Amino acid sequence: MKTYENTGNKDTRSGFGAGLTELGKNNPDVVALCADLTGSLKMDEFKANHPDRFFQVGIAEANMIGLAAGMTIGGKIPFTGTFANFSTGRVYDQIRQSVAYSGKNVKICASHAGITLGEDGATHQILEDLGLMKMLPGMTVINTCDFNQTKAATLAVAAYNGPVYLRFGRPKVANFTPENQTFEIGKALHLQDGTDVSIIATGHLVWEALEAAKTLHEKGISAEVINIHTIKPLDEEAIINSAKKTGCVVTAEEHNFLGGLGESVARTLAQHHPTPQEFVATQDTFGESGTPAQLMEKYGLNAKSIVEKAEKAISRK
Amino acid sequence: MSSTQQLNDFVTQVRRDILRQVHAVNSGHPGGSLGCAEFFSVLYQEVMKASTDFDMDGKEEDLFFLSNGHISPVYYSVLARSGYFPVEELNTFRKINTRLQGHPTTHEGLPGIRIASGSLGQGMSVALGAALTKKLNGDEHLVYSLHGDGELQEGQNWEAIMYAGSHGVDNLIATVDYNKKQIDGATDDVLPLGDLRKKFEAFDWDVVEVEKGNDIDQLRNAFKEAKSKVGNKKPVLILMHTEMGNGVDFMMNTHAWHGKAPNDEQLESALAQNPETLGDY
Ligand SMILES: Cc1ncc(C[n+]2csc(CCOP(=O)(O)OP(=O)(O)O)c2C)c(N)n1
Ligand SMILES: [Mg+2]
């Protein structure tokens, strides 16, 4: 088994902030917009370095998306920043018409995704955003796993021309992606080779998947681990090949099982290589207040749950 | 009506509840909560005609909607101390499996709450809808609501404000917590609100302005004046100037405590400034 070192827990939103700071220095076309959450989105440094390219729009997310769409006309590359809920559900039609349908080069950057934002509770914990965004034709949907990957993705989406939804979060999670790894949109990362079960994970559940693979290894089960940072376009080949090899799949994500990565994988396999699949995801519920660790336990979004689902998937072969 | 002393004691205890709730979970929003302690206390203790025997439909009673849901600590404290649910339950604020979610919700069935809020800018429409239903039902009771000033940057407010004004929905008394602050700083630096009184008046609202929204007598007068204006074919706005973090010296004159909990030392100092009156939970 390959070993992955956690170089220290860090929040993925800070990876975004670091990427944006770098973009500010290297790409004069990058502009940033924020809706009264500059600190939470880690956009302060960009704001301090480039006050002329930073737009504080106030608590007005719909206006922010419209402004961003307009700013692309003439060549700017706008990065919008707010919480995931207010980046998607709040402004769905603005994104749909002014960004996706109009094919605008807007980067919608969303922090505090999922239940692990913790105590603020369900009003702020969107578990439906990946589904909302992946249903929009032409939208690229990225959900990064750690600080380093989030930073690399931030740089990569600036270089890519087209609408992007970039999702990250609030809690400090394991940082294990090599610092200099380039981010290839749409290309799955093969983290562990295995023969008994494929664990296909996204976001910080990738680290949980690696932990689960260790536990499974101790139990004599060989688990393959694939890091899907890009939900759309999905690396179908990587998924199909792995499923062919192992014969069963567990998907893992901090999202509702309706509309998330799991469904995209299930659709891919149903078409190309029907395979038993188990889902580590929330089960069509809203979230609630609690600490991130308590919530991951209660909603079954951790390594323990991945192990259980892996054993179940294997039993269904 | 309670005496001013009784109400002051109530407010002091509410402040303690706010501080202790957010401290216990090291999260939540003390700033706006403290700034609205007097508003909630006067509203629930003296102004609203409402039953603590909670019923969702709230027919033949006054209703209240909190649009700026992040100031849940003050809402929970006043609801509990007004008899909607046991005061001890404040101990569960923001903890797993609680009815006292970070932002108010109907999902867990907490008595007193009629709509979820937290995602800003939606409460004006909801309050307006409830006011329209009261009219359809021939129910002459009033609908009250509270909104942050930064929250008014959300466009949906102005859709509701336009509707309420142009349809003369005159059983609605909305209040704006005009503390001139929000997360990223002063509203004037983030996105200036301009002349709010003129804006509401231009949308055909009656405006009652309270210079000191943390003064109980001024609030009492404002509510009295607002109530005297209902039924005049115009919705009523109380433009309530407040001090974010009011009652705790180091939390005032700054936006820093919008969404930050005090540490142990800070809590001790804050509580010393607000000695126990009605008994801590
Ligand atoms: C739609 C939406 N956007 C952003 C936020 C994040 N947020 C929570 S409170 C707040 C500031 C609110 O300012 P104000 O209404 O003035 O309340 P105060 O800070 O005075 O309590 C923001 C931006 C949110 N809750 N909802
Ligand atoms: Mg304010």
XYZ file of C-alpha atoms and ligand atoms in Angstrom:
625
model
C 0.000 0.000 0.000
C 1.139 3.501 -0.679
C 1.403 5.685 2.390
C 0.138 9.213 2.439
C 1.424 11.698 4.938
C -0.806 14.302 6.489
C 1.466 17.312 6.636
C -0.886 18.985 9.116
C -4.595 19.716 9.186
C -5.594 22.818 7.251
C -8.829 24.285 5.999
C -9.497 24.002 2.287
C -10.858 27.555 2.185
C -7.350 28.755 3.055
C -6.087 26.807 0.057
C -8.491 28.826 -2.037
C -7.277 32.052 -0.419
C -3.646 31.131 -1.112
C -4.466 30.319 -4.735
C -6.336 33.562 -5.194
C -3.433 35.534 -3.753
C -1.093 33.900 -6.257
C -3.485 34.541 -9.129
C -3.677 38.177 -8.093
C 0.042 38.521 -8.595
C 0.299 36.547 -11.827
C -2.882 37.239 -13.725
C -4.026 40.851 -14.033
C -7.375 39.748 -15.505
C -8.442 37.988 -12.326
C -10.979 39.976 -10.310
C -12.673 38.907 -7.079
C -16.154 39.597 -5.763
C -17.414 38.921 -2.268
C -20.755 39.255 -0.471
C -19.792 40.341 3.064
C -17.743 37.253 3.871
C -14.229 38.363 2.967
C -12.613 36.828 6.047
C -14.555 33.581 5.905
C -13.563 33.102 2.253
C -9.924 34.032 2.975
C -10.019 36.763 0.356
C -8.445 39.442 2.608
C -4.999 39.156 1.091
C -6.240 39.533 -2.476
C -8.299 42.491 -1.317
C -5.305 44.123 0.379
C -2.997 43.535 -2.608
C -5.451 44.589 -5.308
C -8.120 46.913 -3.923
C -8.978 47.963 -7.479
C -9.683 44.387 -8.519
C -11.703 43.470 -5.422
C -15.454 44.141 -5.367
C -17.333 44.082 -2.070
C -20.939 43.758 -3.170
C -22.583 43.570 0.248
C -25.091 40.900 1.243
C -26.423 40.619 -2.291
C -25.449 37.343 -3.905
C -27.784 37.557 -6.887
C -26.269 40.887 -7.815
C -22.796 39.410 -7.352
C -23.398 36.627 -9.884
C -24.869 39.086 -12.377
C -21.965 41.484 -11.924
C -19.504 38.645 -12.419
C -21.221 37.555 -15.629
C -21.083 41.127 -16.902
C -17.432 41.546 -15.980
C -16.413 38.660 -18.239
C -17.511 40.796 -21.173
C -14.300 42.629 -21.895
C -12.045 39.878 -20.658
C -11.997 39.770 -16.867
C -11.968 36.463 -14.997
C -14.277 36.930 -12.000
C -14.026 34.756 -8.887
C -17.099 35.078 -6.679
C -16.870 34.131 -3.022
C -19.534 33.245 -0.482
C -20.810 30.169 1.375
C -21.862 27.199 -0.773
C -25.543 27.670 -0.006
C -25.524 31.301 -1.041
C -23.344 30.444 -4.066
C -25.836 28.005 -5.539
C -29.380 27.608 -4.244
C -29.670 31.301 -3.497
C -28.703 32.315 -7.017
C -29.591 29.345 -9.153
C -31.411 31.166 -11.904
C -28.798 33.918 -12.058
C -26.159 31.227 -12.581
C -28.342 29.303 -14.973
C -29.171 32.164 -17.311
C -26.352 34.693 -16.964
C -23.448 32.281 -16.432
C -24.113 28.730 -17.651
C -26.499 29.309 -20.552
C -24.601 32.420 -21.607
C -21.313 30.518 -21.380
C -19.538 33.055 -19.203
C -16.112 32.563 -17.704
C -17.183 32.939 -14.070
C -15.580 30.968 -11.238
C -18.123 30.419 -8.476
C -16.080 29.695 -5.367
C -17.979 28.228 -2.467
C -16.830 27.704 1.085
C -18.571 26.122 4.105
C -20.068 23.346 1.997
C -21.861 20.479 3.683
C -22.550 19.655 7.321
C -18.988 20.196 8.511
C -19.470 23.922 8.733
C -20.829 22.765 12.064
C -22.731 24.804 14.617
C -24.435 27.272 12.268
C -26.822 24.449 11.383
C -28.978 23.372 8.478
C -29.809 26.802 7.063
C -26.156 27.135 6.120
C -25.267 23.484 5.422
C -26.060 22.834 1.803
C -25.953 19.166 0.820
C -27.531 19.682 -2.576
C -25.090 22.038 -4.296
C -23.159 19.454 -6.323
C -26.436 18.212 -7.762
C -27.679 21.695 -8.561
C -24.452 22.644 -10.266
C -23.798 19.423 -12.163
C -27.258 19.590 -13.725
C -26.362 22.833 -15.485
C -25.154 22.161 -19.025
C -21.579 23.305 -19.535
C -20.801 23.756 -15.851
C -17.554 22.301 -14.539
C -17.946 21.090 -10.949
C -14.945 20.647 -8.677
C -14.855 19.483 -5.052
C -11.327 19.439 -3.653
C -9.966 17.215 -0.895
C -7.393 19.293 0.967
C -5.517 22.578 1.197
C -2.923 21.850 -1.460
C -5.437 20.497 -3.946
C -7.728 23.467 -3.413
C -4.897 25.879 -4.068
C -3.891 24.012 -7.229
C -7.506 23.868 -8.414
C -7.911 27.615 -7.890
C -4.961 28.197 -10.226
C -6.230 25.643 -12.730
C -9.726 27.050 -13.041
C -8.315 30.475 -13.864
C -6.432 28.960 -16.779
C -9.551 27.158 -18.011
C -12.079 29.126 -20.042
C -15.650 28.417 -18.950
C -18.001 28.459 -15.974
C -16.771 26.579 -12.921
C -18.208 25.699 -9.532
C -15.366 25.221 -7.036
C -16.472 23.760 -3.707
C -14.464 23.679 -0.491
C -15.045 23.960 3.237
C -14.514 25.350 6.689
C -13.019 22.598 8.892
C -9.344 21.819 9.133
C -8.780 18.511 7.384
C -5.750 16.374 6.546
C -3.449 17.931 3.946
C -1.758 15.175 1.950
C -1.719 16.239 -1.705
C 1.877 17.008 -2.787
C 2.411 20.752 -2.776
C 3.553 20.963 -6.388
C 0.988 18.585 -7.906
C -0.642 20.214 -10.923
C -4.399 20.074 -11.038
C -5.878 18.507 -14.152
C -9.581 19.278 -14.450
C -11.552 16.101 -15.113
C -8.720 13.700 -14.342
C -9.242 11.274 -11.456
C -6.319 10.515 -9.170
C -5.515 6.910 -8.463
C -4.390 6.849 -4.820
C -4.385 3.157 -3.925
C -4.341 0.021 -6.053
C -6.727 -2.670 -4.927
C -8.580 -5.720 -6.138
C -11.580 -6.272 -3.838
C -13.461 -2.974 -3.796
C -13.186 0.489 -5.356
C -13.638 3.447 -3.043
C -14.466 6.460 -5.164
C -14.370 9.576 -3.011
C -14.495 13.323 -3.304
C -13.621 16.245 -1.029
C -12.253 15.582 2.435
C -13.878 12.142 2.344
C -10.865 11.133 0.224
C -8.727 11.176 3.373
C -11.382 9.141 5.155
C -11.244 6.710 2.218
C -7.482 6.340 2.621
C -7.950 5.667 6.339
C -10.686 3.161 5.526
C -8.399 1.406 3.037
C -5.842 0.908 5.825
C -8.442 -0.654 8.098
C -9.685 -2.863 5.276
C -6.102 -3.908 4.537
C -5.741 -5.058 8.150
C -8.868 -7.119 7.610
C -7.320 -8.670 4.506
C -9.393 -6.636 2.060
C -7.643 -4.887 -0.798
C -9.266 -1.535 -1.541
C -8.644 0.717 -4.490
C -8.978 4.433 -3.723
C -9.785 7.004 -6.371
C -9.861 10.735 -5.750
C -12.560 12.362 -7.863
C -11.923 16.066 -7.489
C -13.900 16.846 -10.632
C -17.519 15.722 -10.419
C -18.170 17.092 -13.887
C -16.797 16.317 -16.402
C -16.448 12.952 -14.692
C -13.459 10.710 -15.404
C -15.675 7.821 -16.476
C -12.804 5.728 -17.786
C -11.080 5.652 -14.404
C -14.311 4.594 -12.736
C -15.232 1.912 -15.266
C -11.733 0.430 -15.276
C -11.632 0.247 -11.512
C -15.096 -1.302 -11.293
C -14.089 -3.903 -13.874
C -11.096 -4.799 -11.754
C -12.701 -4.935 -8.295
C -16.325 -5.753 -9.091
C -17.890 -3.454 -6.503
C -17.883 0.197 -5.589
C -18.348 2.526 -2.620
C -18.764 6.207 -3.294
C -18.062 8.718 -0.521
C -18.986 12.378 -0.386
C -20.280 15.079 1.932
C -23.505 15.544 0.002
C -26.982 14.138 -0.326
C -26.963 10.719 -2.021
C -29.481 12.220 -4.405
C -27.640 14.301 -6.948
C -24.083 13.790 -5.766
C -20.990 11.977 -6.961
C -22.581 8.626 -6.091
C -25.355 9.126 -8.593
C -22.948 10.201 -11.306
C -20.900 7.057 -10.697
C -24.031 4.880 -10.638
C -25.193 6.341 -13.930
C -21.785 5.742 -15.505
C -21.667 2.144 -14.315
C -25.287 1.427 -15.214
C -24.490 2.431 -18.779
C -21.103 0.783 -19.167
C -20.519 -1.840 -16.518
C -23.338 -2.485 -14.016
C -21.712 -2.992 -10.608
C -22.955 -3.288 -6.999
C -22.512 0.092 -5.333
C -22.905 1.462 -1.817
C -23.236 5.131 -0.955
C -21.513 7.027 1.824
C -23.515 10.245 1.738
C -26.340 11.902 3.613
C -29.667 10.143 3.179
C -31.985 12.846 1.866
C -31.990 14.901 5.054
C -31.089 18.399 6.116
C -28.169 18.817 8.481
C -28.143 20.277 11.990
C -25.953 22.030 14.532
C -23.059 20.159 16.117
C -19.309 19.885 15.875
C -17.972 18.673 12.514
C -16.743 15.406 14.031
C -20.074 14.719 15.764
C -21.951 15.405 12.553
C -19.671 13.222 10.426
C -20.281 10.421 12.918
C -24.042 10.938 13.136
C -24.501 11.171 9.376
C -22.082 8.343 8.622
C -19.517 10.346 6.677
C -16.259 8.914 7.952
C -13.735 6.121 7.539
C -15.720 3.802 9.805
C -18.765 4.159 7.616
C -16.720 3.623 4.447
C -15.363 0.361 5.885
C -18.884 -0.862 6.673
C -20.159 0.036 3.228
C -17.133 -1.583 1.574
C -17.838 -4.855 3.351
C -21.462 -4.629 2.327
C -20.559 -3.910 -1.306
C -18.207 -6.901 -1.356
C -20.949 -9.153 0.039
C -23.170 -8.136 -2.862
C -20.729 -9.239 -5.580
C -47.047 46.179 31.917
C -44.009 45.461 34.015
C -42.115 48.198 35.812
C -39.036 49.607 34.172
C -36.920 48.026 36.898
C -38.427 44.602 36.227
C -37.827 44.968 32.541
C -34.263 46.143 33.090
C -33.648 43.057 35.202
C -35.136 40.926 32.457
C -32.817 42.511 29.870
C -29.770 41.994 32.071
C -30.597 38.319 32.457
C -31.128 38.018 28.696
C -27.657 39.475 28.146
C -26.200 36.869 30.468
C -28.054 34.136 28.604
C -26.724 35.387 25.264
C -23.150 35.473 26.506
C -23.314 32.114 28.233
C -24.931 30.401 25.241
C -22.299 31.494 22.730
C -19.437 30.970 25.143
C -20.466 27.383 25.861
C -20.116 26.354 22.216
C -17.506 28.909 21.197
C -19.675 30.026 18.306
C -22.746 32.100 17.534
C -23.569 35.777 17.291
C -23.442 37.908 20.461
C -23.110 41.361 18.829
C -26.477 41.721 17.134
C -28.131 39.697 19.911
C -27.009 42.120 22.623
C -28.018 45.076 20.478
C -31.568 43.740 20.288
C -32.003 42.555 23.901
C -34.233 45.507 24.807
C -36.263 45.184 21.604
C -37.066 41.513 22.208
C -37.746 42.077 25.891
C -40.205 44.911 25.361
C -41.844 43.104 22.446
C -42.412 39.803 24.223
C -42.962 41.141 27.749
C -45.212 44.083 26.949
C -46.222 44.581 23.349
C -47.253 41.334 21.692
C -50.566 39.719 22.399
C -49.492 36.136 22.001
C -49.982 32.820 23.732
C -47.078 30.773 25.039
C -49.262 27.765 24.380
C -47.718 27.627 20.960
C -49.779 26.998 17.878
C -48.244 27.287 14.401
C -51.225 29.048 12.839
C -51.238 31.738 15.511
C -54.806 32.787 14.759
C -56.160 35.611 16.924
C -52.741 36.456 18.291
C -49.836 38.660 17.269
C -46.980 37.034 15.377
C -43.267 37.735 15.256
C -40.755 36.749 12.597
C -36.979 37.005 12.968
C -35.440 37.530 9.559
C -31.832 38.037 10.722
C -31.754 34.526 12.157
C -28.149 34.702 13.314
C -29.241 36.605 16.425
C -30.921 33.444 17.679
C -29.322 33.673 21.167
C -31.459 36.676 22.116
C -34.540 35.134 20.533
C -34.086 31.840 22.391
C -33.417 33.553 25.697
C -36.500 35.763 25.483
C -38.732 32.924 24.256
C -37.579 30.703 27.118
C -37.914 33.395 29.759
C -41.345 34.318 28.392
C -42.500 30.734 28.931
C -42.310 29.117 25.496
C -39.926 26.350 26.576
C -37.825 25.492 29.651
C -35.011 27.944 30.377
C -32.643 24.992 31.001
C -32.875 24.156 27.318
C -30.677 27.193 26.586
C -27.931 24.858 27.716
C -28.310 22.893 24.472
C -27.779 25.852 22.123
C -25.935 24.755 18.960
C -25.195 21.314 20.402
C -25.959 18.153 18.505
C -29.607 16.973 18.630
C -30.808 20.337 19.983
C -34.009 22.178 19.210
C -31.964 25.372 19.557
C -30.215 25.233 16.212
C -27.566 27.784 15.298
C -30.245 29.568 13.331
C -33.933 29.274 14.244
C -35.829 26.467 12.612
C -39.264 24.864 12.627
C -37.634 21.543 11.751
C -37.037 20.538 15.389
C -40.372 21.942 16.542
C -39.141 24.610 18.955
C -42.193 26.458 20.335
C -42.266 30.091 19.244
C -40.623 29.622 15.855
C -42.815 29.751 12.766
C -40.243 29.847 9.973
C -36.599 28.955 9.480
C -34.232 31.882 9.029
C -30.477 32.236 8.708
C -30.128 32.683 5.006
C -30.676 36.429 5.064
C -33.228 38.531 3.277
C -36.254 36.247 3.285
C -38.161 37.238 6.422
C -39.817 40.377 5.093
C -41.656 38.355 2.478
C -42.696 35.747 5.028
C -43.958 38.337 7.506
C -45.842 40.034 4.698
C -47.407 36.738 3.667
C -48.535 36.072 7.233
C -49.984 39.592 7.401
C -51.949 38.966 4.204
C -53.343 35.743 5.693
C -54.406 37.622 8.824
C -56.375 39.956 6.571
C -57.960 37.069 4.675
C -58.915 35.479 7.993
C -60.425 38.697 9.310
C -57.919 38.479 12.166
C -57.080 41.949 13.469
C -53.888 40.972 15.262
C -50.560 42.288 14.082
C -47.453 40.858 12.511
C -44.059 42.023 13.805
C -40.699 41.317 12.243
C -37.035 42.135 12.737
C -34.369 42.609 10.075
C -30.661 43.403 10.119
C -29.558 46.608 8.437
C -26.882 44.839 6.419
C -29.565 42.336 5.578
C -31.421 45.063 3.691
C -28.766 44.758 0.991
C -30.593 41.639 -0.177
C -32.861 42.576 -3.059
C -35.741 40.371 -1.945
C -36.416 42.799 0.903
C -37.194 45.515 -1.555
C -39.561 43.295 -3.506
C -41.498 42.750 -0.277
C -41.220 46.378 0.776
C -42.595 47.456 -2.593
C -45.460 44.988 -2.379
C -46.379 45.904 1.195
C -46.297 49.625 0.440
C -48.145 49.537 -2.832
C -50.835 47.221 -1.421
C -51.161 49.173 1.796
C -50.566 46.149 4.025
C -51.200 48.013 7.268
C -51.108 45.195 9.831
C -47.359 44.780 9.589
C -44.792 46.450 11.882
C -41.296 45.682 10.657
C -38.239 46.793 12.616
C -34.717 47.313 11.325
C -31.818 46.720 13.707
C -29.980 49.833 12.568
C -26.565 49.246 14.158
C -24.698 50.315 11.003
C -22.503 47.257 11.160
C -22.235 43.856 9.481
C -19.629 41.075 9.122
C -16.995 42.818 7.022
C -17.292 46.177 8.801
C -19.457 49.283 8.844
C -22.378 49.136 6.433
C -21.103 52.454 5.083
C -17.865 50.748 4.052
C -19.407 47.503 2.806
C -22.394 48.830 0.866
C -23.955 52.065 2.114
C -27.669 51.866 2.793
C -28.300 55.538 2.130
C -31.230 57.285 3.781
C -33.325 54.383 4.997
C -36.167 56.567 6.242
C -36.529 58.216 2.849
C -36.251 54.883 1.080
C -39.068 53.314 3.079
C -41.169 56.440 2.758
C -40.631 56.398 -0.982
C -42.075 52.873 -0.938
C -45.166 54.238 0.884
C -44.331 53.073 4.391
C -44.849 55.002 7.634
C -41.575 55.296 9.514
C -41.106 55.583 13.262
C -37.513 56.320 14.205
C -36.026 55.389 17.583
C -32.833 57.262 18.354
C -31.872 54.967 21.221
C -33.033 51.458 20.472
C -31.378 50.247 23.660
C -33.494 52.537 25.816
C -36.578 50.813 27.145
C -38.737 53.903 27.395
C -37.893 55.018 23.876
C -38.784 51.563 22.630
C -42.073 51.561 24.500
C -42.950 54.893 22.904
C -41.914 53.686 19.477
C -44.126 50.614 19.691
C -46.981 52.789 20.931
C -46.556 55.161 18.031
C -46.201 52.314 15.538
C -49.387 50.695 16.819
C -51.214 54.010 16.517
C -50.336 53.986 12.818
C -51.611 50.527 11.909
C -54.817 50.387 9.900
C -53.877 53.517 7.962
C -53.317 51.796 4.614
C -49.560 51.790 5.128
C -47.104 49.250 6.552
C -45.066 50.589 9.466
C -41.317 50.541 9.856
C -39.525 51.078 13.155
C -36.074 52.347 12.283
C -34.302 51.354 15.474
C -30.832 52.804 16.043
C -28.952 50.327 18.217
C -25.498 49.600 19.515
C -24.064 46.257 18.497
C -22.769 44.431 21.583
C -24.727 46.729 23.900
C -24.189 46.209 27.628
C -20.682 44.749 27.366
C -18.075 47.491 27.137
C -15.533 45.675 24.992
C -18.159 44.446 22.522
C -19.485 47.927 21.742
C -18.363 50.347 19.029
C -17.020 47.568 16.849
C -18.300 44.942 14.423
C -15.767 42.440 15.800
C -18.339 40.604 17.932
C -20.869 40.085 15.154
C -20.142 36.358 15.131
C -17.468 35.633 17.696
C -17.807 34.089 21.143
C -15.976 35.425 24.199
C -13.256 33.314 25.811
C -13.348 32.438 29.534
C -11.817 35.695 30.720
C -13.910 37.826 28.428
C -17.035 36.006 29.569
C -16.184 36.661 33.183
C -15.723 40.361 32.524
C -18.915 40.544 30.445
C -20.957 38.775 33.123
C -19.518 40.987 35.860
C -20.958 43.934 33.948
C -24.353 42.221 33.975
C -25.001 40.667 37.396
C -27.475 37.831 37.651
C -31.073 38.991 38.151
C -33.555 36.216 37.417
C -31.265 33.240 37.902
C -28.959 31.679 35.334
C -30.140 28.581 33.503
C -28.020 35.121 2.165
C -26.943 35.240 3.169
N -25.757 35.759 2.804
C -24.751 35.851 3.697
C -24.922 35.420 4.978
C -23.777 35.467 5.980
N -24.059 36.490 6.991
C -24.590 36.179 8.194
S -24.874 37.510 9.160
C -24.243 38.558 7.973
C -24.184 40.027 8.233
C -25.512 40.565 8.557
O -25.450 41.942 8.796
P -26.642 42.621 9.591
O -27.924 42.244 8.963
O -26.349 44.064 9.675
O -26.605 41.935 11.016
P -25.630 42.315 12.258
O -24.234 42.019 11.830
O -25.841 43.745 12.530
O -26.095 41.419 13.349
C -23.843 37.836 6.842
C -23.244 38.410 5.646
C -26.177 34.876 5.318
N -26.445 34.400 6.546
N -27.170 34.814 4.406
Mg -26.138 45.354 11.276
